[in-house]
Coordinates of C-alpha atoms and ligand atoms in Angstrom, one line a residue:
M1 CA -2.6 230.5 63.4
G2 CA -5.2 233.0 64.7
R3 CA -3.6 234.1 67.8
G4 CA -2.2 237.2 69.8
L5 CA 1.3 238.3 69.7
F6 CA 4.2 236.8 71.6
I7 CA 6.9 239.7 72.4
S8 CA 10.0 238.8 74.9
L9 CA 12.0 241.3 76.5
E10 CA 15.9 240.3 77.0
G11 CA 19.1 242.0 78.1
G12 CA 21.6 241.9 80.8
E13 CA 21.3 243.1 84.5
G14 CA 20.2 246.7 84.9
S15 CA 18.9 247.3 81.5
G16 CA 15.4 248.6 82.7
K17 CA 13.5 245.6 81.3
S18 CA 11.0 245.3 84.1
T19 CA 10.3 249.1 84.2
Q20 CA 9.9 249.2 80.3
A21 CA 7.7 245.9 80.5
K22 CA 5.1 247.7 82.3
R23 CA 5.1 250.6 80.2
L24 CA 4.9 248.7 77.2
K25 CA 1.7 247.2 78.6
E26 CA 0.3 250.3 79.5
W27 CA 1.0 251.8 75.9
L28 CA -0.4 248.7 74.3
E29 CA -3.5 248.9 76.5
S30 CA -4.0 252.5 75.4
Q31 CA -4.1 251.2 71.7
G32 CA -6.8 248.9 72.8
Q33 CA -5.1 245.7 72.9
C34 CA -5.7 242.8 75.8
V35 CA -2.1 242.4 77.2
L36 CA -0.6 239.7 79.5
L37 CA 2.4 241.0 81.3
T38 CA 4.5 237.8 82.8
R39 CA 8.2 237.1 83.9
E40 CA 10.9 234.4 83.7
P41 CA 11.6 232.3 85.6
G42 CA 8.3 232.4 87.0
G43 CA 4.9 233.3 85.7
T44 CA 3.0 230.7 87.4
P45 CA 2.8 229.6 91.0
L46 CA 4.9 226.4 90.5
A47 CA 7.4 228.2 88.0
E48 CA 7.7 231.1 91.0
Q49 CA 8.6 228.3 93.3
L50 CA 11.2 227.0 91.0
R51 CA 12.7 230.7 90.7
Q52 CA 12.9 230.6 94.7
V53 CA 14.8 227.1 94.4
I54 CA 17.2 228.5 91.3
F55 CA 18.1 231.7 93.4
E56 CA 18.4 230.1 96.9
P57 CA 22.0 231.2 97.6
A58 CA 22.8 227.8 99.3
A59 CA 21.5 225.8 96.3
A60 CA 24.7 223.9 95.0
L61 CA 23.4 223.7 91.4
D62 CA 25.4 222.0 88.5
A63 CA 25.1 223.4 85.0
V64 CA 22.8 220.8 83.8
T65 CA 20.4 221.0 87.0
E66 CA 20.2 224.7 86.5
S67 CA 19.5 224.7 82.9
L68 CA 16.6 221.9 83.5
L69 CA 15.0 223.8 86.4
F70 CA 14.8 226.9 84.2
Q71 CA 13.3 225.1 81.4
A72 CA 11.0 223.4 83.6
A73 CA 9.9 226.9 84.8
R74 CA 9.5 227.7 81.2
T75 CA 7.5 224.6 80.2
H76 CA 4.6 225.0 82.9
H77 CA 4.7 229.0 82.1
T78 CA 4.3 228.3 78.4
T79 CA 1.9 225.6 78.6
H80 CA -0.2 226.9 81.3
K81 CA -0.2 230.4 80.9
I82 CA 1.4 231.8 77.6
L83 CA -0.3 229.6 75.0
P84 CA -3.8 230.2 76.6
A85 CA -3.2 233.8 76.5
L86 CA -2.0 233.5 72.8
A87 CA -5.0 231.4 71.8
E88 CA -7.3 234.1 73.5
G89 CA -5.7 236.7 71.0
Q90 CA -3.8 238.5 73.7
V91 CA -0.4 240.2 73.5
V92 CA 2.0 238.5 75.9
I93 CA 4.7 240.5 77.1
T94 CA 7.3 238.4 78.9
D95 CA 10.4 239.8 81.0
R96 CA 12.8 237.4 79.9
Y97 CA 12.4 233.8 77.8
L98 CA 14.5 231.3 76.1
D99 CA 17.2 233.9 74.9
S100 CA 18.0 234.3 78.6
T101 CA 18.9 230.4 78.9
R102 CA 20.7 230.5 75.5
V103 CA 23.0 233.2 77.0
Y104 CA 23.3 232.4 80.7
Q105 CA 23.4 228.7 80.7
G106 CA 24.5 228.5 76.9
V107 CA 27.1 231.2 76.0
L108 CA 28.2 231.7 79.6
G109 CA 27.6 228.5 81.0
E110 CA 28.5 225.0 80.1
K111 CA 25.9 224.0 78.0
S112 CA 25.5 225.2 74.1
V113 CA 23.0 227.2 72.5
A114 CA 22.3 224.4 70.4
W115 CA 21.6 222.2 73.9
V116 CA 19.6 224.7 75.1
D117 CA 17.3 224.9 71.8
E118 CA 16.9 221.1 71.5
L119 CA 15.9 220.8 75.2
H120 CA 13.3 223.5 74.7
R121 CA 12.3 221.8 71.5
L122 CA 11.6 218.6 73.3
T123 CA 9.9 220.1 76.5
A124 CA 7.9 223.2 75.4
G125 CA 7.0 222.7 71.8
D126 CA 9.2 224.8 70.1
V127 CA 7.4 228.1 71.1
W128 CA 9.3 231.2 70.1
P129 CA 8.5 235.0 70.4
D130 CA 7.3 236.6 67.5
M131 CA 9.8 239.6 68.5
T132 CA 12.5 239.9 70.8
L133 CA 13.2 243.4 72.3
L134 CA 16.9 243.4 73.3
L135 CA 17.4 246.2 75.9
D136 CA 21.3 246.6 75.1
I137 CA 23.5 248.4 77.6
P138 CA 27.0 248.6 78.4
A139 CA 27.9 246.2 81.5
E140 CA 29.4 249.3 83.4
I141 CA 26.1 251.2 83.2
G142 CA 23.8 248.5 83.8
L143 CA 25.6 246.7 86.6
P144 CA 25.4 249.4 89.2
R145 CA 21.9 250.2 88.2
A146 CA 21.1 246.4 89.0
K147 CA 23.2 246.6 92.4
S148 CA 21.5 249.6 93.5
R149 CA 18.1 247.7 93.4
G150 CA 19.2 245.8 96.4
D151 CA 17.5 242.4 95.3
A152 CA 20.7 240.8 93.8
T153 CA 20.7 237.3 92.8
R154 CA 23.5 235.4 92.5
F155 CA 23.7 236.0 88.7
E156 CA 24.1 239.6 89.6
A157 CA 26.9 239.1 91.8
M158 CA 29.0 238.1 89.0
D159 CA 31.9 240.3 87.9
I160 CA 31.7 242.8 85.1
E161 CA 33.7 240.6 82.8
A162 CA 30.9 238.0 82.9
H163 CA 28.2 240.9 82.4
E164 CA 30.1 242.0 79.4
K165 CA 29.9 238.4 77.9
I166 CA 26.4 238.1 78.6
R167 CA 25.9 241.5 76.6
Q168 CA 28.1 240.1 73.8
G169 CA 26.1 236.7 74.1
F170 CA 22.8 238.7 73.4
L171 CA 24.4 240.8 70.6
Q172 CA 25.3 237.3 68.9
L173 CA 22.0 236.0 69.4
A174 CA 20.5 239.0 67.6
A175 CA 22.8 239.3 64.7
A176 CA 21.8 235.4 64.1
E177 CA 18.1 236.2 63.8
P178 CA 17.9 239.9 62.8
K179 CA 14.1 239.2 61.9
R180 CA 12.9 238.5 65.5
F181 CA 15.4 240.6 67.5
V182 CA 15.1 244.4 67.6
M183 CA 17.9 246.1 69.2
I184 CA 16.8 248.7 71.8
D185 CA 19.6 251.3 73.5
A186 CA 18.6 250.9 76.9
S187 CA 21.5 253.6 77.8
K188 CA 18.9 256.2 76.7
S189 CA 16.2 258.0 79.1
L190 CA 13.3 255.9 80.2
D191 CA 11.0 257.8 77.8
E192 CA 13.5 257.4 74.7
V193 CA 13.6 253.5 75.4
S194 CA 9.6 253.2 75.7
A195 CA 9.5 255.2 72.5
Q196 CA 11.9 252.7 70.7
M197 CA 10.0 249.8 72.1
Q198 CA 6.6 251.4 71.1
A199 CA 7.8 251.9 67.4
A200 CA 9.3 248.6 67.0
V201 CA 5.9 247.0 68.6
Q202 CA 3.7 249.2 66.3
K203 CA 5.2 247.8 63.4
L204 CA 4.7 244.2 64.5
L205 CA 1.1 245.0 65.0
E206 CA 0.8 246.5 61.7
R207 CA 2.1 243.4 60.1
G208 CA -1.5 242.3 61.0
D209 CA -0.9 239.3 63.4
A210 CA -3.2 240.9 66.2
Ligands
LIG301 P1 15.7 239.2 86.5 O1 14.7 238.9 87.2 O2 16.3 240.4 87.3 O3 15.7 239.5 85.0 O4 16.9 238.0 87.1 C1 16.7 236.8 86.7 C2 18.2 236.2 86.7 O5 17.9 234.9 86.3 C3 19.0 237.0 85.7 O6 20.2 237.0 86.3 C4 19.2 236.3 84.5 C5 19.0 234.7 85.0 N1 18.3 233.9 84.2 C6 19.4 232.7 83.6 O7 20.1 232.6 84.0 N2 18.6 231.9 82.7 C7 17.2 232.3 82.8 O8 16.7 231.2 81.8 C8 16.3 233.2 82.9 C9 15.1 233.2 82.3 C10 17.1 234.0 83.7

């Protein structure tokens, strides 16, 4: 297809995704790669506006509207930012993508994973990451970390059982697609987590797509 590489970072709250995404970008650039670092929900001005709407504490979103807003943001982000960067041969790193909707709105929420996948296929052209790095961390370690950041979304306000369910949801998705998912032990030190991620991405680069 003659395109760059598409890497998503997934995981529960406080798994260190955002910090590790920046570190991965710096490492890839040191390897001579041209990198786009982006995030969901967000990544384009419109999608960032949708992020505000979704996380507005007073928004009384029902399950379908919530899923549609996440997917609307994703479709815009995919069409206007991710696909053009991939077409230029860049490495795209996104802090969350479709698997977050599959877990938060699918496994945890009222919609099924199959429903989320079909919505994605219908609206975003069935674009999937080449590699998904799952930063796995027990909820009892991740949740206090996320809360100490002080920018809690209402998703972070959920109880520990919900967070453990999110973790198990990601683990189930990873088990179902062992070729796409790479498990990263995010309870390790910053440097150790970065090293695990770099090793995985190095293999992807060696597969020769970039
Ligand atoms: P984060 O920017 O700290 O990762 O927070 C984003 C929050 O939004 C997080 O609690 C997960 C949630 N989320 C969903 O519920 N569905 C989605 O599709 C995405 C991308 C995020």
